[in-house]
């Protein structure tokens, strides 16, 4: 969830409906789309079934295949930067890196289109907070489309904001969380949208998400950007980075490890 | 647009996000999705390009093929009924039938799943009103999903509420209206959704719409019901009728003729 | 059907399986795919249901919409050329043009990607021959993918070679032929493939075909080129012309009129 | 690959083209589709890129999630039977089971439609043979559609018959084999076809295959049955078992373990 950004987003003149439009505000004479509140795009039922994932060895998953680009090898964040192009300042320790909430989001220097992404993440054992304020982060496809990360182990929230949701669009098929303190694994298959000249999708983005070996999203069509407020927006873009979110909530920060990507 | 029904719809406990859910209200403990206002799902730009369709002969299009079910042959409404199963009381005259706004919507007695539908409609020459209050009606796929009908000849409205829109979802590719007093032709190819057991779509409905020989919707995925207020809803259903809307606005009533359907 | 070309095609070292490959023959050490015979990709049952299309007025369909590119206006073939870039020498007369079998195929000078195409064609009243030797022609999408044209009025052939088939791939849903001497109408919606870097399809081409107001192909995925012999081939290409086939059979030549296209 | 069955298959009167047909032989008067030879549907280039998968711990992957149906728990084949409904007689030892080539294919007693399947398999360290005669087996979706299993570690074959191919249809994106003697892991996401009344696909089957954490098939449309000889066939079917192939080649038999499935 991208709460801290919502004011600047609210300034966007018009929000665009799913799968429709690249809206420009140049024609002043038209009525404006009415502003929504966040709770209008949040729903809480039915809560996805809880599935206990299989046991994993300490090496939670396989290491990078030979054709993968290793985005984090346990040692440094040299593949990452801030959105402004400054060095990524999250904290590297013990083969993992942890969000530094003072320094904001980070993203890969390299940009991608179609890929298979492997990323492991851990909610700290001493996590606090409730709802969206408990271990909130997210991984963004092409810097646009968020697959939510949240502590959903014994923590309920709106279902289209759960771990593994296409944020505020499509809930996960099930809830396959490991306990705080244990590593979760995301295996994500993503294909970039194809745009028409007018900025709308000829082919939308598609995403498959597997968490801890359990399918959460099965070739789900993404309807547009994953907005905190209002409808998804369809805005033309090219190749983009993998982004990780530094969320503004006060709960203890989450960690990542074993990040690699294979271009398809 | 289904304005007159919106109060009862507003009583639905929870509105469901696009492509996601069959929501039940049985769990009282969860927060409710906040109620939206109609203007939140209306946007006005960019207005689709205006295309003048080709000239048509007086027989605007071909008559029914040999394998079609003729839903109106110019003589009577015996294939139609009210939603309560009473006789359809719209006015048959001169080989066409005209909405009788006192008597409400009508729908086919027969229910359908996958089909090719041909239907012609005419905005009366003396049409009045503006925006959605000018010749408003709609044809519903399986009684659920509205393809909008409206006088969009020299009449602007929000683009996802124009003629040929999947109402409040996807605008038409272009505006191909004929003048009031002339017959418009819809050729619609529709495939029914396939539902999972949990009431969500395994495969969504798809629709292709051609108006006056000009493509408006090209195999567009329908995200859920076409709601006047809020997000589309995904609600499990079976075969359903073709419904025609009697809209509450005070403008002169529109007419239909040459209605046939081929099951696919 | 592209019978006269099959010898040069047979010289292609390797035929590629559906939806798979851009095959090169540079590695000499591998076994070659065995050569097929034409009859191996022809099947005759079940024959599609015969549907009599609706009556049409003499102007069989609407004229070109305002945003269409008119490819034949009844007067000359200035929008067309031979595959070698020479003038198109088919015979223009009485607002139509007729294949001149001595001069070979013709194609549009302009190249296209995604479009709606309208084209009318007529089997001559004095048609002779049987099977594929009776009024055979075809319209090619991007110069690659043939929608078959054939006299299928009281003339049987293999079903994946009938009028409206994606040639030797997908038969039409029904047989909606008009009699020899009457005009048939094709309304075709086509979207170009998107290729991966390796020359295979990321997204295949899709086609919808309506003949005389009756649906023949409904958003059908095209598997590759429409080969006379063997499996479809997947070969990377860009924008391409609309091509019309001059078939080698000795039956009287067919005619075309009212050809226009709208880019999507 | 289903070599040993090909004679009875060859007796089928007519083979049906991809994505088209449920062919019946009742009309004797039509020409028959000409019989193909196996090599006509085999091609050898381009060979997929070789990718070395990541290292795995001895527990190659996670164990079954809580909602999975365990199809083999290391102890017995009680979830399996022969195609005739007799007990499955493959050899259980050391937490794995091994093909007994004398006793033929086995299949699950339970039938499935849409699912996520996890299955691990091992080519024996002493494997012999070449091409398709080296560790050949396969796992069939709904008893119809084979995902090939073969020793492709330093063993070349036609690319649409490699490990991870939809057999004789779509090659794998890459070759991600582990060495003979090591366990390979398949994670497969499958959705069943939806048929029209005439026996053709309304929606084809789709399959995603991940081998050893590396993507081989990404939501690939399956064109029909995976035939040893000729085109895929489209034949109406309902829920079906997971089948494992006992292949007739003389090379040492392969083993399986850790088999579970989650219905979707």
CSV table of N, CA, C and O in Angstrom, one decimal, chain B residues 3 17 30 50 53 60 63-64 71 78 89 121 127 133 135 173 182 194-195 212 214 232 234-235:
chain,number,residue,atom,x,y,z
B,3,UNK,N,-30.3,4.2,-13.3
B,3,UNK,CA,-30.4,5.2,-12.3
B,3,UNK,C,-31.5,4.9,-11.3
B,3,UNK,O,-31.3,4.9,-10.1
B,17,UNK,N,-15.1,-5.6,-5.6
B,17,UNK,CA,-14.1,-5.0,-6.5
B,17,UNK,C,-14.1,-5.8,-7.8
B,17,UNK,O,-14.4,-7.0,-7.9
B,30,UNK,N,-16.8,-7.5,10.1
B,30,UNK,CA,-15.8,-6.8,9.3
B,30,UNK,C,-16.3,-5.4,8.9
B,30,UNK,O,-17.5,-5.1,8.8
B,50,UNK,N,-15.1,11.0,-33.2
B,50,UNK,CA,-16.4,10.8,-33.9
B,50,UNK,C,-16.2,10.3,-35.3
B,50,UNK,O,-15.4,10.8,-36.0
B,53,UNK,N,-20.7,6.9,-39.7
B,53,UNK,CA,-20.8,5.5,-40.3
B,53,UNK,C,-21.1,5.7,-41.8
B,53,UNK,O,-21.6,6.7,-42.3
B,60,UNK,N,-31.6,-1.4,-43.1
B,60,UNK,CA,-30.3,-1.0,-42.6
B,60,UNK,C,-29.3,-2.1,-42.6
B,60,UNK,O,-28.1,-1.9,-42.7
B,63,UNK,N,-31.4,-9.2,-43.1
B,63,UNK,CA,-32.5,-9.8,-42.2
B,63,UNK,C,-31.9,-11.0,-41.5
B,63,UNK,O,-30.7,-11.3,-41.7
B,64,UNK,N,-32.7,-11.7,-40.7
B,64,UNK,CA,-32.2,-12.8,-39.9
B,64,UNK,C,-31.7,-13.9,-40.8
B,64,UNK,O,-32.4,-14.3,-41.7
B,71,UNK,N,-36.3,-12.5,-32.4
B,71,UNK,CA,-36.9,-12.0,-31.2
B,71,UNK,C,-37.9,-10.9,-31.4
B,71,UNK,O,-38.7,-10.6,-30.5
B,78,UNK,N,-44.2,-11.2,-28.5
B,78,UNK,CA,-44.5,-12.5,-27.8
B,78,UNK,C,-43.2,-13.2,-27.3
B,78,UNK,O,-43.3,-14.1,-26.5
B,89,UNK,N,-45.3,-4.8,-22.4
B,89,UNK,CA,-46.3,-3.9,-22.8
B,89,UNK,C,-45.8,-2.7,-23.6
B,89,UNK,O,-46.4,-1.7,-23.7
B,121,UNK,N,-31.9,0.1,-33.3
B,121,UNK,CA,-32.6,1.1,-32.4
B,121,UNK,C,-32.5,2.5,-33.0
B,121,UNK,O,-31.6,2.8,-33.7
B,127,UNK,N,-35.9,14.2,-30.1
B,127,UNK,CA,-35.3,13.9,-28.8
B,127,UNK,C,-34.9,15.2,-28.1
B,127,UNK,O,-34.6,16.2,-28.7
B,133,UNK,N,-29.5,12.1,-19.9
B,133,UNK,CA,-31.0,12.3,-19.9
B,133,UNK,C,-31.5,12.5,-21.3
B,133,UNK,O,-32.5,13.2,-21.5
B,135,UNK,N,-32.4,10.1,-24.5
B,135,UNK,CA,-32.5,8.9,-25.2
B,135,UNK,C,-31.8,7.7,-24.6
B,135,UNK,O,-31.2,6.9,-25.3
B,173,UNK,N,-14.5,2.4,-28.6
B,173,UNK,CA,-13.3,2.8,-29.4
B,173,UNK,C,-13.6,4.2,-30.1
B,173,UNK,O,-12.7,5.0,-30.1
B,182,UNK,N,-32.7,8.4,-37.4
B,182,UNK,CA,-32.2,7.3,-38.2
B,182,UNK,C,-32.0,6.0,-37.4
B,182,UNK,O,-31.8,6.1,-36.2
B,194,UNK,N,-17.5,-18.1,-17.2
B,194,UNK,CA,-17.4,-19.4,-16.5
B,194,UNK,C,-17.0,-19.1,-15.1
B,194,UNK,O,-16.0,-18.4,-14.8
B,195,UNK,N,-17.8,-19.6,-14.1
B,195,UNK,CA,-17.5,-19.3,-12.7
B,195,UNK,C,-16.8,-20.5,-12.0
B,195,UNK,O,-17.0,-21.6,-12.4
B,212,UNK,N,-23.4,0.1,-36.6
B,212,UNK,CA,-23.4,0.7,-37.9
B,212,UNK,C,-22.2,0.3,-38.7
B,212,UNK,O,-21.6,1.1,-39.5
B,214,UNK,N,-19.2,-0.3,-37.6
B,214,UNK,CA,-17.9,0.3,-37.0
B,214,UNK,C,-17.7,-0.4,-35.7
B,214,UNK,O,-18.6,-0.4,-34.8
B,232,UNK,N,-17.7,-2.7,-10.3
B,232,UNK,CA,-18.4,-3.8,-10.8
B,232,UNK,C,-18.5,-4.9,-9.8
B,232,UNK,O,-17.6,-5.0,-8.9
B,234,UNK,N,-19.1,-9.1,-9.0
B,234,UNK,CA,-19.0,-10.4,-9.6
B,234,UNK,C,-19.9,-11.3,-8.9
B,234,UNK,O,-19.7,-11.6,-7.7
B,235,UNK,N,-21.0,-11.7,-9.5
B,235,UNK,CA,-22.1,-12.5,-8.9
B,235,UNK,C,-22.4,-13.7,-9.8
B,235,UNK,O,-22.7,-13.5,-11.0
